[in-house]
PDB file of C-alpha atoms and ligand atoms in Angstrom:
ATOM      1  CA  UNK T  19     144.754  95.832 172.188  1.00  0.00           C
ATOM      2  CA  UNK T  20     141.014  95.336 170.529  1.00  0.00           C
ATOM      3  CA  UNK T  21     140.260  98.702 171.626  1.00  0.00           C
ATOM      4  CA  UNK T  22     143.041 100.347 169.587  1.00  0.00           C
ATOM      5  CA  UNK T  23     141.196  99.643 166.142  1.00  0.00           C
ATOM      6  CA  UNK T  24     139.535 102.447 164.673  1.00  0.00           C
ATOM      7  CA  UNK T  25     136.462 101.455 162.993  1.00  0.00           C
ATOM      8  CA  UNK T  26     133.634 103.505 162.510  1.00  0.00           C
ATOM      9  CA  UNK T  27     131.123 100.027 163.262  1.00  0.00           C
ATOM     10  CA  UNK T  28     130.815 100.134 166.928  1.00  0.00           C
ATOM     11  CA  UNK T  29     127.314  98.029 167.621  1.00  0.00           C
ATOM     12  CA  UNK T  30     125.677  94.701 166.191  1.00  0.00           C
ATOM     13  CA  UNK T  31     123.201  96.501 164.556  1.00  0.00           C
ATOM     14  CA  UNK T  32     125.673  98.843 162.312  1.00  0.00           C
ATOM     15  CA  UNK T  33     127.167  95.659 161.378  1.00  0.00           C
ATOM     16  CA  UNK T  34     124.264  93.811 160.418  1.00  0.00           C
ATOM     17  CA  UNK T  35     123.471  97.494 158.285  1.00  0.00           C
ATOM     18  CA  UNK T  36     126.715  97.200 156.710  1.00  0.00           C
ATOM     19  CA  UNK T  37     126.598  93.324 155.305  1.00  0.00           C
ATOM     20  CA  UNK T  38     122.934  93.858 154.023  1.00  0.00           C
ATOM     21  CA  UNK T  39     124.078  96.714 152.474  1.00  0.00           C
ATOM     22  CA  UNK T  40     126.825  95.438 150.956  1.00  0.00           C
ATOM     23  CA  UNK T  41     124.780  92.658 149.380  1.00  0.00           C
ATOM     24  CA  UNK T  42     121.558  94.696 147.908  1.00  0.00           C
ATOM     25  CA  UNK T  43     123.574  97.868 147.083  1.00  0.00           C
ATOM     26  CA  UNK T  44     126.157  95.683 144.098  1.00  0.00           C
ATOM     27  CA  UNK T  45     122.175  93.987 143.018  1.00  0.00           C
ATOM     28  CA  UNK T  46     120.717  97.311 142.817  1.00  0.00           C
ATOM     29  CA  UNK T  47     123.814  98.703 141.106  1.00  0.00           C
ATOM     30  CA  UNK T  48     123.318  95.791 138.113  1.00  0.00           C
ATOM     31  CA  UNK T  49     119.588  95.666 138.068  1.00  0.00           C
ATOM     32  CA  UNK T  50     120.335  99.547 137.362  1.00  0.00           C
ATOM     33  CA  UNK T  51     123.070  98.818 134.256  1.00  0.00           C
ATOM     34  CA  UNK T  52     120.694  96.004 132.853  1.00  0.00           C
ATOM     35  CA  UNK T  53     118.045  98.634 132.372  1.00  0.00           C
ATOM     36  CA  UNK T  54     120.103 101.116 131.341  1.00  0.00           C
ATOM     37  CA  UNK T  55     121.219  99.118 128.517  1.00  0.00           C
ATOM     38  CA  UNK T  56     118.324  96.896 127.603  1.00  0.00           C
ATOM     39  CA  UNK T  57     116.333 100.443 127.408  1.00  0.00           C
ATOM     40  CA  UNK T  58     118.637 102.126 124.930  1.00  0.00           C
ATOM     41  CA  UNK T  59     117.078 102.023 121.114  1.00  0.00           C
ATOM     42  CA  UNK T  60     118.680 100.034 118.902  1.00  0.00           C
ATOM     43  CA  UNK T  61     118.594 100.722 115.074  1.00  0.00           C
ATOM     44  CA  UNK T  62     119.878  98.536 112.162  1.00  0.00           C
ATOM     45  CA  UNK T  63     118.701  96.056 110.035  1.00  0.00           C
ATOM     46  CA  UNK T  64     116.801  93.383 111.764  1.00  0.00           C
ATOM     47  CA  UNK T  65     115.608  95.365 115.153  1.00  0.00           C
ATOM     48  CA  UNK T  66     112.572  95.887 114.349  1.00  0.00           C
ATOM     49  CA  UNK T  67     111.780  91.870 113.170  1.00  0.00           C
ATOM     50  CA  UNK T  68     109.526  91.554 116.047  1.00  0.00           C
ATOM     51  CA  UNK T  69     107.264  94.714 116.006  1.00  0.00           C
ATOM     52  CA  UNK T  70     103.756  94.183 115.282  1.00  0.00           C
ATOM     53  CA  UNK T  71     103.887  95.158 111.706  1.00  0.00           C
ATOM     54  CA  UNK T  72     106.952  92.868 110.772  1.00  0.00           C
ATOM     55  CA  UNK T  73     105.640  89.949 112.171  1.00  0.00           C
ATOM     56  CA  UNK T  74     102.269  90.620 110.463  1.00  0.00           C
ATOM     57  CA  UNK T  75     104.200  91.192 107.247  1.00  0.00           C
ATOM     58  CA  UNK T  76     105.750  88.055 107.723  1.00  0.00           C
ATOM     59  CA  UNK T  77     103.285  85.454 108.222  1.00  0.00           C
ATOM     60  CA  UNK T  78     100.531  87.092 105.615  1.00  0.00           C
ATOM     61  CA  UNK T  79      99.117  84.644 103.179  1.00  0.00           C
ATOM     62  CA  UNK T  80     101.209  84.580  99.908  1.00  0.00           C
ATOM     63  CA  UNK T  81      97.686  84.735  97.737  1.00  0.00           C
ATOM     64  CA  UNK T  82      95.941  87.857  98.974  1.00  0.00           C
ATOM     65  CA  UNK T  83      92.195  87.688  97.759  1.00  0.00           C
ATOM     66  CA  UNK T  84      89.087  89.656  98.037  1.00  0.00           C
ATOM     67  CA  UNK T  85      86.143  88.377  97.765  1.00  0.00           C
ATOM     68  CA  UNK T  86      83.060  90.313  95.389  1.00  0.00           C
ATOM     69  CA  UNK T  87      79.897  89.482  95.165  1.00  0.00           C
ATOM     70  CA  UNK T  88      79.420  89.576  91.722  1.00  0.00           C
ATOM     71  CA  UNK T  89      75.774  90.805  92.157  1.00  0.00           C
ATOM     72  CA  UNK T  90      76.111  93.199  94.499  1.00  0.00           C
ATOM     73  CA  UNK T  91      75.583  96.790  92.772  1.00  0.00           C
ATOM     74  CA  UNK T  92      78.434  98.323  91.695  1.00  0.00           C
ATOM     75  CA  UNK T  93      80.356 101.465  92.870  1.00  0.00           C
ATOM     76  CA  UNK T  94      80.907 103.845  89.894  1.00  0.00           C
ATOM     77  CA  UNK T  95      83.406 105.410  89.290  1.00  0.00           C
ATOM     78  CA  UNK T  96      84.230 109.003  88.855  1.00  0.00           C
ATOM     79  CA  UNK T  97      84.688 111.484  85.503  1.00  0.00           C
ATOM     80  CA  UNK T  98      88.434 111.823  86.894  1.00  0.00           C
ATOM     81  CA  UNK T  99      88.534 108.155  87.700  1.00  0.00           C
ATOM     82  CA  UNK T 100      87.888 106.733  84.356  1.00  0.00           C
ATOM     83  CA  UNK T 101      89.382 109.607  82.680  1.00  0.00           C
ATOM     84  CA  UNK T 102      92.835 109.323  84.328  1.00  0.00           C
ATOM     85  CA  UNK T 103      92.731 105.248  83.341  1.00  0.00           C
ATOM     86  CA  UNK T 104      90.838 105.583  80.042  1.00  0.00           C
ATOM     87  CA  UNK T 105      91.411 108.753  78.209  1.00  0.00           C
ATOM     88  CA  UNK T 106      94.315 111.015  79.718  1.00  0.00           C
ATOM     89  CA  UNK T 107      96.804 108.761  77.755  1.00  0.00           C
ATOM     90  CA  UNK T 108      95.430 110.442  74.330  1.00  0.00           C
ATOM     91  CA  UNK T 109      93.380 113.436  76.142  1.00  0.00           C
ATOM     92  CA  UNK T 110      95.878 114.790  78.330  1.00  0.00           C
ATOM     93  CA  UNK T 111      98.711 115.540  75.363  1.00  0.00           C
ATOM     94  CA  UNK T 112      96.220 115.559  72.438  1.00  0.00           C
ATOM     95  CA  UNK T 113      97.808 112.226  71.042  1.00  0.00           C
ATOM     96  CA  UNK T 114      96.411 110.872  67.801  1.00  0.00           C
ATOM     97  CA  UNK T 115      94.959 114.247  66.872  1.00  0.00           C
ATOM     98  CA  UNK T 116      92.536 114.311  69.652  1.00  0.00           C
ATOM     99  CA  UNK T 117      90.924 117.277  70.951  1.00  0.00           C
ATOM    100  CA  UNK T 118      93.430 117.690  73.933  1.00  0.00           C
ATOM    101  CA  UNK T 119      91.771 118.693  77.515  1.00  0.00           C
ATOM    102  CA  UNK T 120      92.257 121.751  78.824  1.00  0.00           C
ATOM    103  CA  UNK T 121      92.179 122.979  74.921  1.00  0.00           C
ATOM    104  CA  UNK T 122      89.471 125.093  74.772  1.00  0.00           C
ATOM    105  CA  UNK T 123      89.270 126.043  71.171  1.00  0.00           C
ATOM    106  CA  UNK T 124      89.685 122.428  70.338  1.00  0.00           C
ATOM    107  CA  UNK T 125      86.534 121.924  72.440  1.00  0.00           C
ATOM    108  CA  UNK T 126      84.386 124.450  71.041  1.00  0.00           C
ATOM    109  CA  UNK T 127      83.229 122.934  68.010  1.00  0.00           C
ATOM    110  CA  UNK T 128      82.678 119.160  69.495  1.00  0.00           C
ATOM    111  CA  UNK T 129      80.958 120.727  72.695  1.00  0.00           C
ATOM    112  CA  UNK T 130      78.381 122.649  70.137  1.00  0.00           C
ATOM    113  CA  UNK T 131      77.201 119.088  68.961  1.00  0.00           C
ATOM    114  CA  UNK T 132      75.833 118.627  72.661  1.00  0.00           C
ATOM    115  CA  UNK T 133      76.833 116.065  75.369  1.00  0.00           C
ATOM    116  CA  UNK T 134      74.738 113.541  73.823  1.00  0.00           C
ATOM    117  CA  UNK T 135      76.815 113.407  70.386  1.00  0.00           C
ATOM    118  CA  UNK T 136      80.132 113.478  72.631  1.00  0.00           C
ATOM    119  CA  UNK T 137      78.817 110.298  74.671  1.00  0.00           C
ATOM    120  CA  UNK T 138      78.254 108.572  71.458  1.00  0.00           C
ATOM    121  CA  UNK T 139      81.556 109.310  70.262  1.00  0.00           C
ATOM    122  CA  UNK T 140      83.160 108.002  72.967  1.00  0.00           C
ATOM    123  CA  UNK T 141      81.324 105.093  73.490  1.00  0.00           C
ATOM    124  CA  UNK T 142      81.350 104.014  69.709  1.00  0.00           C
ATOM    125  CA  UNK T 143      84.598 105.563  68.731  1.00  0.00           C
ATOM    126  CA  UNK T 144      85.555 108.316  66.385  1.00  0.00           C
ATOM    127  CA  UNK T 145      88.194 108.491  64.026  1.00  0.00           C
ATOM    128  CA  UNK T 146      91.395 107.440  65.578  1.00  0.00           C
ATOM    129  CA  UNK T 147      89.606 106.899  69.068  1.00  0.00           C
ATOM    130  CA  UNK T 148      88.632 103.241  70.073  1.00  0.00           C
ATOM    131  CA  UNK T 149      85.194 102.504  71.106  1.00  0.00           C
ATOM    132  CA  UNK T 150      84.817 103.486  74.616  1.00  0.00           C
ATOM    133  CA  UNK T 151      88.252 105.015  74.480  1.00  0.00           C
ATOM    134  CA  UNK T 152      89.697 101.280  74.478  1.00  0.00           C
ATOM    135  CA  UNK T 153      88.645 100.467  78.230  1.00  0.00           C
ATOM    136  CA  UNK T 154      85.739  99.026  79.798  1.00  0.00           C
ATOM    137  CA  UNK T 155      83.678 101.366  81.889  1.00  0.00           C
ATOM    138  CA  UNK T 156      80.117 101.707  82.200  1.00  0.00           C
ATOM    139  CA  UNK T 157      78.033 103.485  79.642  1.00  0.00           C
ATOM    140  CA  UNK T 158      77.441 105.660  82.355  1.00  0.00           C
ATOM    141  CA  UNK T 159      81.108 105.948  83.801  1.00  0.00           C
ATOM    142  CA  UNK T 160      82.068 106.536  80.029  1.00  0.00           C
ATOM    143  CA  UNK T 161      79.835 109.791  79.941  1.00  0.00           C
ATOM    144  CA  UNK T 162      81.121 110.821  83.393  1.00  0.00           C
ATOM    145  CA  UNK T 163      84.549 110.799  81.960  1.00  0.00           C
ATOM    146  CA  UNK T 164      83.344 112.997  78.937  1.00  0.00           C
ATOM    147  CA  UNK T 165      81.417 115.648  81.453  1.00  0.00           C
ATOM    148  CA  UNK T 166      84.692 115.671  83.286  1.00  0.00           C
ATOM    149  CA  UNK T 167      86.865 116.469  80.033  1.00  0.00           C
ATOM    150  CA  UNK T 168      84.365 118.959  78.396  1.00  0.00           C
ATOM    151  CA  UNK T 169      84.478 120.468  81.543  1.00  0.00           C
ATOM    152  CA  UNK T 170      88.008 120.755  82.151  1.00  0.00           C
ATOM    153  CA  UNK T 171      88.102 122.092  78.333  1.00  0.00           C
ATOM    154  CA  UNK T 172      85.684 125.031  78.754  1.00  0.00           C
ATOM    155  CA  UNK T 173      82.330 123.172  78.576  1.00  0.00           C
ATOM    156  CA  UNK T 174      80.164 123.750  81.562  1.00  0.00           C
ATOM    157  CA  UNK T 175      77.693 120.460  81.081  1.00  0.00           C
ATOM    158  CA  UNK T 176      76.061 119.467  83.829  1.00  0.00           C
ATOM    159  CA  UNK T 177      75.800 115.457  84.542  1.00  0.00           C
ATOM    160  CA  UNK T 178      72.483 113.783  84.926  1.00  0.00           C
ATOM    161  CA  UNK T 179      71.624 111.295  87.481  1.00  0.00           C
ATOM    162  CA  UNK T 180      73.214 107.882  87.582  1.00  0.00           C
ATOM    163  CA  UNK T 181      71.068 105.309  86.310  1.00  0.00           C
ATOM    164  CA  UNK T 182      68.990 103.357  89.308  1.00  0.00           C
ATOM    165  CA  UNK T 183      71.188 100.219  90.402  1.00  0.00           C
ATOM    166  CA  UNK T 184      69.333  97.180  88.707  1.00  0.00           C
TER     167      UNK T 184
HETATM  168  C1  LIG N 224      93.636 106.101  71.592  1.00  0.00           C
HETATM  169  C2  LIG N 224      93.512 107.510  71.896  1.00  0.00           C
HETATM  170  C3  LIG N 224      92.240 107.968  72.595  1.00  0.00           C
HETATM  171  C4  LIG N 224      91.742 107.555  73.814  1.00  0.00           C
HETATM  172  C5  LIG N 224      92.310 106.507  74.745  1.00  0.00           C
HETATM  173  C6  LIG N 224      90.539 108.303  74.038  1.00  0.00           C
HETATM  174  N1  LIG N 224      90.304 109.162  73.007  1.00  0.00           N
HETATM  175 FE1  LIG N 224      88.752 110.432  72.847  1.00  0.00          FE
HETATM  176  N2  LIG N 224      89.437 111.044  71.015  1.00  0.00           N
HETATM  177  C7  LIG N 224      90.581 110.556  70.385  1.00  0.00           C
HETATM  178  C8  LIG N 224      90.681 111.137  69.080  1.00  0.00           C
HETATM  179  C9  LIG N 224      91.792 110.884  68.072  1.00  0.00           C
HETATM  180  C10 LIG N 224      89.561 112.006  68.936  1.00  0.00           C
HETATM  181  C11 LIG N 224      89.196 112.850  67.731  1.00  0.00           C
HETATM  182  C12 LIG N 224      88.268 112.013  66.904  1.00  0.00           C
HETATM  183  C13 LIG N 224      87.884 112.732  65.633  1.00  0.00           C
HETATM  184  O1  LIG N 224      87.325 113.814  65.755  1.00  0.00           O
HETATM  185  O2  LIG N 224      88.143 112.165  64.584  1.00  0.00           O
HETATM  186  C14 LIG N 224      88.819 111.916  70.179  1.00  0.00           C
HETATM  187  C15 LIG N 224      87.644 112.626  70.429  1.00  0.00           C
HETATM  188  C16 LIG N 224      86.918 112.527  71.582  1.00  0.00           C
HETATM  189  C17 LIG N 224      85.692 113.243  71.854  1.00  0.00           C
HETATM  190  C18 LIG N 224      85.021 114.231  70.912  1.00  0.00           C
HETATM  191  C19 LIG N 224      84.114 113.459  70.030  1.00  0.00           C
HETATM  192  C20 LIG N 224      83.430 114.353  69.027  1.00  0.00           C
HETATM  193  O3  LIG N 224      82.303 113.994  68.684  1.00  0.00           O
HETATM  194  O4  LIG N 224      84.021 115.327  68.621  1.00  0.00           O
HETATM  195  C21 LIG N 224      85.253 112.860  73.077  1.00  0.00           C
HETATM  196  C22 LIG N 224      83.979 113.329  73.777  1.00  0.00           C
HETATM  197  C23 LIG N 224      86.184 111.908  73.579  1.00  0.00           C
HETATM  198  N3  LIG N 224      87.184 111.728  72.655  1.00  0.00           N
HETATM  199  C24 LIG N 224      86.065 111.285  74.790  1.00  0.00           C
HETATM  200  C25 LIG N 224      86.923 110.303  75.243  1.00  0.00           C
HETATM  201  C26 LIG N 224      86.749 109.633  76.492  1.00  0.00           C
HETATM  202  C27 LIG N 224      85.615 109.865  77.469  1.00  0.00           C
HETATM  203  C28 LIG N 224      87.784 108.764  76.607  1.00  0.00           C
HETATM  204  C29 LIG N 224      88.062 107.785  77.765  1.00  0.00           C
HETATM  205  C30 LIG N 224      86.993 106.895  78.116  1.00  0.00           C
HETATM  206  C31 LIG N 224      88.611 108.897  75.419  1.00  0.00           C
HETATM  207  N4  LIG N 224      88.052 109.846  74.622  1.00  0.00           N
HETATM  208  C32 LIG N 224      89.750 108.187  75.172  1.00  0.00           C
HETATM  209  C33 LIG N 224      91.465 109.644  70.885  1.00  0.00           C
HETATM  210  C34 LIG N 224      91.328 108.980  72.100  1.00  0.00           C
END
């Protein structure tokens, strides 16, 4: 009777093959789908609260504060600097009647009186114009800003040295 079955195990060792196989191949078959979905990239708000940068983000003090040494020398700062904070807010659109930069014509006359009467100007105030155009820069910063305007206005003045750091 036995030998009527048809299977295709015939030995021991196919059926030892087929019940190892039938427990790694279902494991392998999982491990397989857990990657598959753990590896897909999620989007939305609050995947990416544990990257680097969020987490840093997160626990940063509430009171950032630098430290300066208030007699370490200090970095000047450029014409353009101080004239984009200081002076473009009358400069730039001629505000106030102020000679406006770019304004050649405007220039002309003031720029005849020499970079030293301009400086003064600035720093003392003219007319409508606040003393050092209402900020505080430098003396030196203060004629950077006016070499940088002239300049832009048709002037070709040259800037001298900064003064030595005391
Ligand atoms: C509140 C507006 C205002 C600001 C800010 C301002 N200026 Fe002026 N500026 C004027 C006016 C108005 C004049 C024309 C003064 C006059 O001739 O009566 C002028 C004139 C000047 C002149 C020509 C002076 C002369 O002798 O003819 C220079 C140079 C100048 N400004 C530089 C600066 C610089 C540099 C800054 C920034 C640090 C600055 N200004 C910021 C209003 C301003």
């Amino acid at each position: 009777m036995s030998a009527d079955h048809d299977t295709p195990i015939k030995t021991p060792k196919q059926l030892i093959t087929v019940i190892v196989l039938s427990f790694i191949v279902p494991i392998l078959i999982i491990v397989l789908l857990v990657k598959y979905v753990g590896a897909s990239k999620r989007t939305g708000a609050g995947t990416q609260s544990m990257s680097a940068d969020s987490i840093e983000a997160r626990i940063k003090p509430v009171a950032g504060f630098e430290l300066i040494d208030a007699s370490a020398p200090r970095a000047l700062k450029s014409g353009e600097q101080v004239y984009t904070a200081q002076c473009a807010a009358c400069h730039a659109a001629g505000v106030a009647g102020s000679p406006k930069t770019g304004d050649a014509a405007a220039w002309k006359p003031r720029l005849d009186t020499g970079l030293e009467a301009l400086v003064t100007a600035a720093l003392k105030g003219k007319g409508a114009m606040p003393a050092q155009g209402g900020g505080a820069a430098s003396d030196f910063e203060i004629l950077r800003a006016v070499v940088h305007m002239a300049n832009a206005s048709g002037g070709s003045l040259t800037e001298p040295e900064p003064p030595a750091a005391k």
